[in-house]
PDB file of C-alpha atoms in Angstrom:
ATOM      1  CA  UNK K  19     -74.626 -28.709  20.163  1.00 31.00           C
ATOM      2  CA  UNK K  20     -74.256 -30.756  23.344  1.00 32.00           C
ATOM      3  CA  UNK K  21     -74.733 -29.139  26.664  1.00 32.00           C
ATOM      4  CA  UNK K  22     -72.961 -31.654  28.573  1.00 38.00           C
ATOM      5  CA  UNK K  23     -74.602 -33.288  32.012  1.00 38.00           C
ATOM      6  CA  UNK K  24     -75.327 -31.164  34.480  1.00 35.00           C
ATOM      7  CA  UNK K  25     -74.969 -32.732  38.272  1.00 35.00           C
ATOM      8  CA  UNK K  26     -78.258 -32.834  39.603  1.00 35.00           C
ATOM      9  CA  UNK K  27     -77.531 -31.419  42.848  1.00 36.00           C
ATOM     10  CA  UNK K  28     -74.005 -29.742  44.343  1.00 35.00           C
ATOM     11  CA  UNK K  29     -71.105 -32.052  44.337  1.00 38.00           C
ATOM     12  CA  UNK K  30     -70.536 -33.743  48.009  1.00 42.00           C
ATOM     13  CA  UNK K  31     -67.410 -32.268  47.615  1.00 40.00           C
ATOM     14  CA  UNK K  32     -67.560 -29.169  44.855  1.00 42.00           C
ATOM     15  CA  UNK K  33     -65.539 -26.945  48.290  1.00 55.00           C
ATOM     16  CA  UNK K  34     -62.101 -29.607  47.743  1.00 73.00           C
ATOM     17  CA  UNK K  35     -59.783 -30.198  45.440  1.00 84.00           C
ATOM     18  CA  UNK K  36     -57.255 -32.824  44.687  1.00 90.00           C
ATOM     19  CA  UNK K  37     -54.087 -32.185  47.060  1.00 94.00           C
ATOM     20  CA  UNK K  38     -50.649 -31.382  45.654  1.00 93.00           C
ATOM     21  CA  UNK K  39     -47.545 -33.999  46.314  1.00 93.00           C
ATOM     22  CA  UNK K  40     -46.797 -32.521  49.633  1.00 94.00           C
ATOM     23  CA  UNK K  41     -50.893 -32.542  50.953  1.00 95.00           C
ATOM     24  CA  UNK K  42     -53.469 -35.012  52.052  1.00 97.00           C
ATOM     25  CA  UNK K  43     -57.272 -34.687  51.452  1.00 96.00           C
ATOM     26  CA  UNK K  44     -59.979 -35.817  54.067  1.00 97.00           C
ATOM     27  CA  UNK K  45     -63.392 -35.974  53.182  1.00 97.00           C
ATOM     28  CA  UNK K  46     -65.818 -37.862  55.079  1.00 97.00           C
ATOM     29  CA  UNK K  47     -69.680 -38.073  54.627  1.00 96.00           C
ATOM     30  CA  UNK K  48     -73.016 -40.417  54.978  1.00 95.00           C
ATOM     31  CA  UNK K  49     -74.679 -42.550  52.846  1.00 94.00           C
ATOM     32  CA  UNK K  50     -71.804 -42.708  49.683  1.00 94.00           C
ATOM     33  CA  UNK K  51     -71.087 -39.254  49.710  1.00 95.00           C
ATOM     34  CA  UNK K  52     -75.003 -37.926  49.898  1.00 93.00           C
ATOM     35  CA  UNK K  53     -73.923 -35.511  53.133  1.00 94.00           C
ATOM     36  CA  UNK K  54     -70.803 -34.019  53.119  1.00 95.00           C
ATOM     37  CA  UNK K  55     -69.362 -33.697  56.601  1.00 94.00           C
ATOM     38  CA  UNK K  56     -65.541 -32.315  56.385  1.00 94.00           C
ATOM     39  CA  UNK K  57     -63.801 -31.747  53.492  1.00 95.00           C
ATOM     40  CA  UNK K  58     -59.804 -30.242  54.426  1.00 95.00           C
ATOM     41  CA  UNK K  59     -56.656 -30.035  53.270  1.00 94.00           C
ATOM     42  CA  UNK K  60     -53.699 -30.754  55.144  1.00 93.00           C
ATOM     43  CA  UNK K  61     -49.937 -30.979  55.394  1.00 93.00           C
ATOM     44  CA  UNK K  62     -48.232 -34.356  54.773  1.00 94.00           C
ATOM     45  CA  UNK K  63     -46.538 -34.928  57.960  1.00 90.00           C
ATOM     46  CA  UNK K  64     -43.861 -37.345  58.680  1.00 91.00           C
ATOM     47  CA  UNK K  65     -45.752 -40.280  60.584  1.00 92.00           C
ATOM     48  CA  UNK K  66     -48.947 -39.305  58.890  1.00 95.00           C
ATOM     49  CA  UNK K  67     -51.490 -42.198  59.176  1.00 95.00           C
ATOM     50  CA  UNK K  68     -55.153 -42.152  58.473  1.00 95.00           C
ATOM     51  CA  UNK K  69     -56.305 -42.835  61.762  1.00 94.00           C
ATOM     52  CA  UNK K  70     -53.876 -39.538  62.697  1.00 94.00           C
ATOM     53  CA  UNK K  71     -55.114 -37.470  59.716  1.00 96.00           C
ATOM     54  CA  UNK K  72     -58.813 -38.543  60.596  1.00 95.00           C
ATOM     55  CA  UNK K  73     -57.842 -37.660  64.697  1.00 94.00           C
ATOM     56  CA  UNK K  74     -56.652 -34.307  63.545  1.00 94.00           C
ATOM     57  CA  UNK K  75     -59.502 -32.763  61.867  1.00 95.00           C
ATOM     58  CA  UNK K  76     -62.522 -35.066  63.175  1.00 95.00           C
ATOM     59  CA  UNK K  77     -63.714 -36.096  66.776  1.00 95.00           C
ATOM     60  CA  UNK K  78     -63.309 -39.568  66.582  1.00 93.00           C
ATOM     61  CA  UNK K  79     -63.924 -42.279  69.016  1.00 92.00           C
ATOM     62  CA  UNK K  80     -61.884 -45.679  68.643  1.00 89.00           C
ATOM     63  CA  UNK K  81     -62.236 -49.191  70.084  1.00 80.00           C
ATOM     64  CA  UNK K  82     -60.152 -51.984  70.478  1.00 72.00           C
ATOM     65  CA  UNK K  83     -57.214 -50.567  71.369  1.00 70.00           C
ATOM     66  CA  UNK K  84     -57.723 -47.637  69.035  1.00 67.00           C
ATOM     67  CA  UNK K  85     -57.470 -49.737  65.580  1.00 70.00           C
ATOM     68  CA  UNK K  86     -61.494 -49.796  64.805  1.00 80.00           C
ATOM     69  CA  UNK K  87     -63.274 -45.956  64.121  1.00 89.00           C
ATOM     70  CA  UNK K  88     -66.370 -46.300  66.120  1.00 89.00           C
ATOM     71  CA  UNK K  89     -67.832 -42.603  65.272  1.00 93.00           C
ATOM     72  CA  UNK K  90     -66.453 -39.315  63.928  1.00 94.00           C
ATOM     73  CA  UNK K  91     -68.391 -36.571  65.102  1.00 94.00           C
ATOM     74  CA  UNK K  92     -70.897 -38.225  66.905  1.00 90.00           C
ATOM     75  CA  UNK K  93     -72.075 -40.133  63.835  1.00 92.00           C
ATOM     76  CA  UNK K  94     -71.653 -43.841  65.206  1.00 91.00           C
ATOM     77  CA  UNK K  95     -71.183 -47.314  63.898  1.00 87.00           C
ATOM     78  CA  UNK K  96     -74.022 -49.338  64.948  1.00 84.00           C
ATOM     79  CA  UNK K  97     -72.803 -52.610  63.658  1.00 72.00           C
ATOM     80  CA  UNK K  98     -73.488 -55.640  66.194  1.00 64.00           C
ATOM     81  CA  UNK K  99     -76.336 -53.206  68.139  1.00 67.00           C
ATOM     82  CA  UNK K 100     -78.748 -54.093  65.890  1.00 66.00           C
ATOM     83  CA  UNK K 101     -79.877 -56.321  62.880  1.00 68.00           C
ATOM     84  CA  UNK K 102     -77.323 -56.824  60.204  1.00 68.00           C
ATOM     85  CA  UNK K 103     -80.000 -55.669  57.284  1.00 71.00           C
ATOM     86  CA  UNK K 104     -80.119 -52.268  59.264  1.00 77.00           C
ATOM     87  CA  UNK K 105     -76.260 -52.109  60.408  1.00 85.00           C
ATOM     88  CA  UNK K 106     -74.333 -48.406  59.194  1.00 89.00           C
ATOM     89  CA  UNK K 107     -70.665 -48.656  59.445  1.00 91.00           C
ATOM     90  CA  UNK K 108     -67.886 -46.627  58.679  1.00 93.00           C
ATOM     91  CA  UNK K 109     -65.542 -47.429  55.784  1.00 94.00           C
ATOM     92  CA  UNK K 110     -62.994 -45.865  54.083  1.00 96.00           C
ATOM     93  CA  UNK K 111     -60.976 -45.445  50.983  1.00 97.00           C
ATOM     94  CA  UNK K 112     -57.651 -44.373  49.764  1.00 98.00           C
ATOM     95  CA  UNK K 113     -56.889 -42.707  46.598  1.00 97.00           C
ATOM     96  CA  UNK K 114     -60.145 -44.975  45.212  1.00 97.00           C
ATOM     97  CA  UNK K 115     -59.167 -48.436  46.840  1.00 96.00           C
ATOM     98  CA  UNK K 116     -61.002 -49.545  49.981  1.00 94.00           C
ATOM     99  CA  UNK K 117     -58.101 -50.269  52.624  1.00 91.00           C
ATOM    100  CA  UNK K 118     -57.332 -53.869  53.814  1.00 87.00           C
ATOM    101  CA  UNK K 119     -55.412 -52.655  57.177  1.00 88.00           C
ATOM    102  CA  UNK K 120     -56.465 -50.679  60.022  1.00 88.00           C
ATOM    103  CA  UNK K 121     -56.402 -47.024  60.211  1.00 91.00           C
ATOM    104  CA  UNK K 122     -53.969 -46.607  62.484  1.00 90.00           C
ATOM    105  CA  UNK K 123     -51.550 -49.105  60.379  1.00 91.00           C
ATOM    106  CA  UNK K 124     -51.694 -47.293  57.054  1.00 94.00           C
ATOM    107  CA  UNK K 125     -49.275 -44.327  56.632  1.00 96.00           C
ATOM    108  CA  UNK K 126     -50.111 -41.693  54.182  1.00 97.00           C
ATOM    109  CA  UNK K 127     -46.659 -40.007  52.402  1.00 96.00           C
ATOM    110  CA  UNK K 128     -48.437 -37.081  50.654  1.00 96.00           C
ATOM    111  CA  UNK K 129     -50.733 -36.260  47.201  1.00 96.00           C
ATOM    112  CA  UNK K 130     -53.246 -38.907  48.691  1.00 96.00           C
ATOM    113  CA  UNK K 131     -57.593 -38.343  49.584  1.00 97.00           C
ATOM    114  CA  UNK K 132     -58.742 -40.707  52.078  1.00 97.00           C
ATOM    115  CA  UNK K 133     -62.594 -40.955  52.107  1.00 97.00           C
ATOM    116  CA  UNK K 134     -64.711 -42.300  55.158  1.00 97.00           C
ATOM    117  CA  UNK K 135     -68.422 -42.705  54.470  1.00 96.00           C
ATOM    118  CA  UNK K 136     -70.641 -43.919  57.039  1.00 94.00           C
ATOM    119  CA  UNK K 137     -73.364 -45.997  55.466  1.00 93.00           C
ATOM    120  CA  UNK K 138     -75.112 -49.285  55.314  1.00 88.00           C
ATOM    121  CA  UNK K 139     -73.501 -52.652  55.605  1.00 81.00           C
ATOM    122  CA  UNK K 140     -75.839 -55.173  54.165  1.00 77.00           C
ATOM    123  CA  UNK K 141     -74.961 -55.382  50.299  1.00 75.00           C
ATOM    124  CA  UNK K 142     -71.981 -53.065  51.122  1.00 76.00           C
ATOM    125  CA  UNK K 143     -69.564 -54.572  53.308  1.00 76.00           C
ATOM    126  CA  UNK K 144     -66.463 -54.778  50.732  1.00 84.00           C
ATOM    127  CA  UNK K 145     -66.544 -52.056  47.952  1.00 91.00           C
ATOM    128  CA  UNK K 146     -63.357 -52.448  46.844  1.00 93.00           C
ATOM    129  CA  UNK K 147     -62.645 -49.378  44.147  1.00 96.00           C
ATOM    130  CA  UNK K 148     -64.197 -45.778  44.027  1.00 97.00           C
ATOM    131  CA  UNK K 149     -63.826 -43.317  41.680  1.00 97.00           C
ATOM    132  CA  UNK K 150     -63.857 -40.630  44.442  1.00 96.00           C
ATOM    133  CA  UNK K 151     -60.515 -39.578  44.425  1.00 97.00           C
ATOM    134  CA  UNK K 152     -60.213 -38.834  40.695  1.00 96.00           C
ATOM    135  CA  UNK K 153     -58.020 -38.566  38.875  1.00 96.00           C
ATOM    136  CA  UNK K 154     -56.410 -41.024  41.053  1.00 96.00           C
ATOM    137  CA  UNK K 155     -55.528 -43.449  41.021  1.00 96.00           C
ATOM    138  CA  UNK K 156     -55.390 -43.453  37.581  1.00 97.00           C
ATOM    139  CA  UNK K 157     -53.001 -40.072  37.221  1.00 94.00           C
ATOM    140  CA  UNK K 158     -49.278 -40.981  37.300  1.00 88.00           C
ATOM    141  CA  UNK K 159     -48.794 -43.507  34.724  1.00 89.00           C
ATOM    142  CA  UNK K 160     -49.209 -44.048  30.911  1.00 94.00           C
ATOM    143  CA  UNK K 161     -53.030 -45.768  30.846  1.00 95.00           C
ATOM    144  CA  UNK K 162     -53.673 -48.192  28.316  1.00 94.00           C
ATOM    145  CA  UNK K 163     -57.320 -47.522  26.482  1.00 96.00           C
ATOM    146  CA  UNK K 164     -59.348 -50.726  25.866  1.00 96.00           C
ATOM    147  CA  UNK K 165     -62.381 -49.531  23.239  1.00 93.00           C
ATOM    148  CA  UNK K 166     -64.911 -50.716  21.331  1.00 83.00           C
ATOM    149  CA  UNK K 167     -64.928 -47.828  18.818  1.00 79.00           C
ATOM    150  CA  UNK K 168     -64.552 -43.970  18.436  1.00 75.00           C
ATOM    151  CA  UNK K 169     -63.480 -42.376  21.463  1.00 82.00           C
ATOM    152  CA  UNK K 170     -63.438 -38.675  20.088  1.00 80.00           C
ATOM    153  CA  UNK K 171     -63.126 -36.542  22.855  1.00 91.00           C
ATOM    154  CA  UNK K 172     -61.469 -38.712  25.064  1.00 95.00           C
ATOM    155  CA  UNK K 173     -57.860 -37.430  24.502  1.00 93.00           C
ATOM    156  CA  UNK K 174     -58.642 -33.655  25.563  1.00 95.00           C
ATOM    157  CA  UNK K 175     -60.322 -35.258  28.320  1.00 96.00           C
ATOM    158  CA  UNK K 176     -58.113 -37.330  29.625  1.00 96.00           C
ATOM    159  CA  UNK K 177     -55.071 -34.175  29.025  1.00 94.00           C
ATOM    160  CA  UNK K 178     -57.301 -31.851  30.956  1.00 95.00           C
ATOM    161  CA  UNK K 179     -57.596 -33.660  34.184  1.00 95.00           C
ATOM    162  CA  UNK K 180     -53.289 -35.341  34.201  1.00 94.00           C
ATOM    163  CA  UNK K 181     -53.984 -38.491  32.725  1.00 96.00           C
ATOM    164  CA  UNK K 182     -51.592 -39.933  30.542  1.00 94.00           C
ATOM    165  CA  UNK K 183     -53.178 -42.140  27.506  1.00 94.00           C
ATOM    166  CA  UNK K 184     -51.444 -45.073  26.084  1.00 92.00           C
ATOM    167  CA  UNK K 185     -51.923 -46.717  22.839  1.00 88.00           C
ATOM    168  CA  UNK K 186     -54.916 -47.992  21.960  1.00 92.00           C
ATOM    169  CA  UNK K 187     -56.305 -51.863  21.631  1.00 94.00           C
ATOM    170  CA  UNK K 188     -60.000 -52.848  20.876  1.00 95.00           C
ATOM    171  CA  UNK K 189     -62.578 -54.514  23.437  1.00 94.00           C
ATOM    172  CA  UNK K 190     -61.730 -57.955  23.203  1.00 93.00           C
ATOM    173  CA  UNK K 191     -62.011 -61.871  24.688  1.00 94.00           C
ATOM    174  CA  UNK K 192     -59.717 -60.588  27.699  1.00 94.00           C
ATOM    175  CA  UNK K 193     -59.324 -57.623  30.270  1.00 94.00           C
ATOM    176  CA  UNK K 194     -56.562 -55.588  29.664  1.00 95.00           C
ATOM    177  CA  UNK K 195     -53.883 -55.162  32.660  1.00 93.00           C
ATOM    178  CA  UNK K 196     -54.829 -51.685  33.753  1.00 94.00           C
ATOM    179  CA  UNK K 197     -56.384 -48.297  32.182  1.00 96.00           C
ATOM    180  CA  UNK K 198     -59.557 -47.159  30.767  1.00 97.00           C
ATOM    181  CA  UNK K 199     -62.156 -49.222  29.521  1.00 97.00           C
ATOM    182  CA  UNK K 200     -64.924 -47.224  26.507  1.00 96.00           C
ATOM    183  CA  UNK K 201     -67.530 -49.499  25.349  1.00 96.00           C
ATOM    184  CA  UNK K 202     -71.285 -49.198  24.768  1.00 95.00           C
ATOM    185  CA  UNK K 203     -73.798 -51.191  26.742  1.00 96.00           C
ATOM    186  CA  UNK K 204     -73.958 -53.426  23.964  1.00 95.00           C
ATOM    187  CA  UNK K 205     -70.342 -54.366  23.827  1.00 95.00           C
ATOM    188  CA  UNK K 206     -70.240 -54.715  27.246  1.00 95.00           C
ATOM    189  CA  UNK K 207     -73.164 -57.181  27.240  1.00 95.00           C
ATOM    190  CA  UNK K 208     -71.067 -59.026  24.331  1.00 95.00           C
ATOM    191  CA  UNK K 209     -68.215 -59.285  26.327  1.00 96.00           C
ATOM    192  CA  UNK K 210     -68.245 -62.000  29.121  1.00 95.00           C
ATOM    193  CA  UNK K 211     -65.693 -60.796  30.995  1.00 95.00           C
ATOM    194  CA  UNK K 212     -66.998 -56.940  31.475  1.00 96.00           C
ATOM    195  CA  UNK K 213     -70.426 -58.012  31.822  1.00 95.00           C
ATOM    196  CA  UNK K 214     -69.743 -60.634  34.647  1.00 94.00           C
ATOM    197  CA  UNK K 215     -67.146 -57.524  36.533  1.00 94.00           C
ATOM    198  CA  UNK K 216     -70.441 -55.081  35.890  1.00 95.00           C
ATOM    199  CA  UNK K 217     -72.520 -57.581  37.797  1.00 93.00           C
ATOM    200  CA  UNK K 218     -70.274 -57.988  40.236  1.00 90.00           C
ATOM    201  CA  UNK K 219     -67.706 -60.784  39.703  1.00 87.00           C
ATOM    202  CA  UNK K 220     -64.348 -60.309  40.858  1.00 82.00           C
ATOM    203  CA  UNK K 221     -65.027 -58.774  44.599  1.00 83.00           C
ATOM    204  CA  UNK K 222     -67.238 -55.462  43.002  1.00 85.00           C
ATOM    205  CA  UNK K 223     -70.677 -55.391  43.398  1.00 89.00           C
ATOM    206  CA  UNK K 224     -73.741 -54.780  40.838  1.00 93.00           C
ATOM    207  CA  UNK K 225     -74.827 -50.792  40.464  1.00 95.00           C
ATOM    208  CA  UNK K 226     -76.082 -50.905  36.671  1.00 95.00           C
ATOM    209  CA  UNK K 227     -76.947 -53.724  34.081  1.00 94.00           C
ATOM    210  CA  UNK K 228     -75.681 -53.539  30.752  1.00 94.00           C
ATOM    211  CA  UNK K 229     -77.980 -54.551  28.177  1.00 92.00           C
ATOM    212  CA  UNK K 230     -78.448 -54.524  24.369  1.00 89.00           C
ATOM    213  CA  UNK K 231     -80.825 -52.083  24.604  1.00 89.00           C
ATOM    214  CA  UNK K 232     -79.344 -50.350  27.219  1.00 93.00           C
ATOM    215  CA  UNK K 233     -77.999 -48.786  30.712  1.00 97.00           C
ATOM    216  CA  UNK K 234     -80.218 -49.392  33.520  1.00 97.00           C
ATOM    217  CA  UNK K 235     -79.295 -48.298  37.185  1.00 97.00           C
ATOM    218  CA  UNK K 236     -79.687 -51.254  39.891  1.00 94.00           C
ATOM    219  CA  UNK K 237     -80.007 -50.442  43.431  1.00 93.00           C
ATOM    220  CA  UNK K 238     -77.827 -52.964  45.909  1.00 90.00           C
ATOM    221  CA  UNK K 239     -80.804 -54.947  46.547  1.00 88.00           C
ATOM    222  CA  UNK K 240     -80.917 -55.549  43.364  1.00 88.00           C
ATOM    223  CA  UNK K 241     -84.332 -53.210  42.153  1.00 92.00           C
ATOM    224  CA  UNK K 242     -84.205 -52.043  38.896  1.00 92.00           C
ATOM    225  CA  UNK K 243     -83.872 -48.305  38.034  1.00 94.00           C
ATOM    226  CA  UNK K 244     -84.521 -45.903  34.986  1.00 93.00           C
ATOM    227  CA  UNK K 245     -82.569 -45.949  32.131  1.00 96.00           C
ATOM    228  CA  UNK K 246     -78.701 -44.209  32.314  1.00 97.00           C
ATOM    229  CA  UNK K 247     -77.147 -42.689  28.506  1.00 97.00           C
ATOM    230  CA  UNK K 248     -73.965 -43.157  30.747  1.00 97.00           C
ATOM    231  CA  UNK K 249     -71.996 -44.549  33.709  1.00 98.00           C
ATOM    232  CA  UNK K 250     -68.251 -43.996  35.409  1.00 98.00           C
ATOM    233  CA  UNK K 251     -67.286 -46.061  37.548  1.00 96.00           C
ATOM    234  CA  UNK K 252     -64.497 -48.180  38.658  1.00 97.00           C
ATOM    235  CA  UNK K 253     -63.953 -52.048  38.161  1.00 96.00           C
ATOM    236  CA  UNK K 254     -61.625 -54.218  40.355  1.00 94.00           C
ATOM    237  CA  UNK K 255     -58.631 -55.896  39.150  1.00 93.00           C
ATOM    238  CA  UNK K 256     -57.881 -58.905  40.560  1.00 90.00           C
ATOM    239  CA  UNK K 257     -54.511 -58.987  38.895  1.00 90.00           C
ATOM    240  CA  UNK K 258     -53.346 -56.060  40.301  1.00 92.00           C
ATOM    241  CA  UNK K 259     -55.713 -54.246  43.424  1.00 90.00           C
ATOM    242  CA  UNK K 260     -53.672 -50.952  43.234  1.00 91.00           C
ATOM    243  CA  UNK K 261     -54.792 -50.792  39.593  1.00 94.00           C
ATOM    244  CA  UNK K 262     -58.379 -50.856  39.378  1.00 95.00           C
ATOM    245  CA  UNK K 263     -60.221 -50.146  35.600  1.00 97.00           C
ATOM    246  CA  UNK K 264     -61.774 -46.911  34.388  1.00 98.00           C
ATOM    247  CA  UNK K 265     -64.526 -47.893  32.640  1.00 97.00           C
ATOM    248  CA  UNK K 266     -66.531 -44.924  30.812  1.00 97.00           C
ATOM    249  CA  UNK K 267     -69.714 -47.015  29.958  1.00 97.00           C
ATOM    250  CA  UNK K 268     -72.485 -45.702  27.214  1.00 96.00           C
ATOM    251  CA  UNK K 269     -75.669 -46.083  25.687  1.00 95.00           C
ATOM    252  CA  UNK K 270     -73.887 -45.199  22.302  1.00 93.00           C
ATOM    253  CA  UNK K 271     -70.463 -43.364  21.052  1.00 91.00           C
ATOM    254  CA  UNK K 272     -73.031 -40.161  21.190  1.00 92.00           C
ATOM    255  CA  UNK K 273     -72.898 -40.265  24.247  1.00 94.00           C
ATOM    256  CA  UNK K 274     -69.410 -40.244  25.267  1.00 95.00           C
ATOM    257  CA  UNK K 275     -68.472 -36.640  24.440  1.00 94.00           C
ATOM    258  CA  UNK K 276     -71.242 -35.239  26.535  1.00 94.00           C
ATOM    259  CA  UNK K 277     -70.492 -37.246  29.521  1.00 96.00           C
ATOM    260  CA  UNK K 278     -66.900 -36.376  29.220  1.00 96.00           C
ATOM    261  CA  UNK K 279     -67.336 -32.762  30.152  1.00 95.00           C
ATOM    262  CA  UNK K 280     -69.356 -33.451  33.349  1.00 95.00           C
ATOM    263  CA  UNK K 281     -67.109 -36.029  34.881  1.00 96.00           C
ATOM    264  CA  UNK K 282     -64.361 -34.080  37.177  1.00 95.00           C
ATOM    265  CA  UNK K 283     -62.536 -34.227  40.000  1.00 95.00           C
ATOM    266  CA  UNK K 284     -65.426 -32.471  41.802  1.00 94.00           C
ATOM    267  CA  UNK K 285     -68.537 -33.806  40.525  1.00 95.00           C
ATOM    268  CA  UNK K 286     -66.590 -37.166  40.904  1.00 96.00           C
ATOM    269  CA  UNK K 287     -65.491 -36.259  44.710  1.00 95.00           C
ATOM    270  CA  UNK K 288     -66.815 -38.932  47.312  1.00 96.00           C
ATOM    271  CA  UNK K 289     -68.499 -41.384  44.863  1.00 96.00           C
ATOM    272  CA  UNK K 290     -68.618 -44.353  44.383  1.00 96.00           C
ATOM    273  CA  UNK K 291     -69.499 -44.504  40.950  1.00 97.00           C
ATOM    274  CA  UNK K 292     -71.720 -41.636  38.895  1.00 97.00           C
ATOM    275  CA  UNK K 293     -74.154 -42.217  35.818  1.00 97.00           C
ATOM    276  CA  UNK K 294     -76.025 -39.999  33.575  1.00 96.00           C
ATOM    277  CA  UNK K 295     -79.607 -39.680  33.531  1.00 95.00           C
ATOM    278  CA  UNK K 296     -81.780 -37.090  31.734  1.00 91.00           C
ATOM    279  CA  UNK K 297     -78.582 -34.746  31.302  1.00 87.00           C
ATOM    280  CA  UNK K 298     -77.895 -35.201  34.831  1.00 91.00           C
ATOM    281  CA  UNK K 299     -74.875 -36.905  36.784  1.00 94.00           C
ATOM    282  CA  UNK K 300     -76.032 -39.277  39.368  1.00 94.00           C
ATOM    283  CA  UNK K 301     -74.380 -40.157  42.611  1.00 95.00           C
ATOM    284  CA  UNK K 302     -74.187 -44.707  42.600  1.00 96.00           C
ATOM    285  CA  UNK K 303     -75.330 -46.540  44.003  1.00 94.00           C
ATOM    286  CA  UNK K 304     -79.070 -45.123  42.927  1.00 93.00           C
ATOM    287  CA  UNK K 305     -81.271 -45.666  46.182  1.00 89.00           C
ATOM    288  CA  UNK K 306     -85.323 -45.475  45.386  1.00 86.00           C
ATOM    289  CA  UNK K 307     -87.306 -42.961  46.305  1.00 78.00           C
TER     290      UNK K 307
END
């Protein structure tokens, strides 16, 4: 019988846990969730804002005017103090959706995780979707499943962890609206449209190639990587931001079931994206050694 896929080192985040309705989550940590640095739990407040949250539980130092992070605990931005290719920056998420305002301007009303992760800017500068705070943002909603075949295991799956699965339609000429994508490498490769958001179209950027013969892990400057049975991660929507894709990629419907049981709120915590490699869950995007 399957074993499942072991994570191949603690979570960045295995100490959290998604907040209740009346909570808020901060995690921050280095190079896409590699280092944990804080991980807490806290009250929803009225006035609750990110940059107040992050204040509250972080030493953080601010500059113009307070609006731009410019270190939490001593870890610093070094952007425009030396070369671009060698810039580290801090960034952050909310509920899986890279923010478009400043900290300071975007109020938090409870149930949500904000994620900062200081880490490189070249190749990085706009990751729009994460799949860090799972099960959000996909929990909350009926989710339509887009599939290219069996999908077995997915229903228990998807009950376990509060997601709510909606009828489903097959893998076709068009992206679906919202929900959760299953296809093998090979449909996705014989499907323009997934294939082109893989690679980066549509404001994501490139952290695996789909191919016929397989999953193979990319690193942001584009070097190729070892061969994945599996990949999670999320896919902007450019007809809706607040509703990015799910998409559970695999070598083969074999696959599936065994992924399945390793992907979880915690060994999803503070990730960008995850993929399976010799039974093993992967933190994305995959940096050579």
């Amino acid at each position: 019988g399957c074993t499942g896929v072991r994570s191949s080192e603690p979570s960045a985040a295995a100490s959290g846990r998604p907040p209740s309705a009346d909570e808020v989550r901060l995690i921050v940590s280095r190079d896409f969730g590699a280092s944990l640095l804080t991980d807490v739990t806290a009250p929803a407040a009225a006035d609750l804002s990110v940059m107040r949250l992050l204040a509250e539980n972080t030493r953080v130092e601010t500059q113009y005017g307070g609006g731009f992070v410019q270190s939490i605990d001593g870890l610093t931005s070094t952007y425009g103090s030396v070369a671009d290719a060698d810039a580290k920056d801090w960034f952050y998420w909310v509920d899986g959706i890279m923010a478009d305002m400043g900290a300071g301007d975007f109020a938090l009303k409870g149930g949500e995780t904000v994620w900062w992760d200081h880490h490189s800017w070249a190749r990085a500068m706009y990751l729009p979707v994460a799949v860090g705070a799972f099960p959000a943002p996909w929990a909350g909603g009926e989710l339509p499943l887009t599939s290219g075949g069996e999908t077995a295991g997915l229903q228990a799956w998807a009950a376990e962890h509060g997601l709510t699965l909606g009828a489903a339609k097959r893998l076709g000429a068009r992206p679906p609206a919202a929900g959760i994508i299953v296809a093998t490498a090979a449909e996705a490769q014989a499907t323009p449209w997934l294939r082109e958001r893989i690679a980066g179209a549509d404001g994501g950027v490139e952290l695996l190639e789909a191919r016929d013969d397989g999953i193979f892990l990319r690193a942001l400057d584009g070097t190729p990587g070892s061969a994945a049975t599996g990949a999670c991660l999320a896919l902007p929507n450019p007809e809706d931001g607040a509703r990015p894709l799910l998409l559970l990629l695999v070598q083969d419907a074999d696959a599936l079931d065994p992924m399945l049981a390793s992907l979880t709120p915690a060994s999803l915590s503070a990730r960008l994206a995850v993929a399976a490699v010799d039974g093993m869950l992967e933190p994305l995007p995959w940096e050579p050694k």
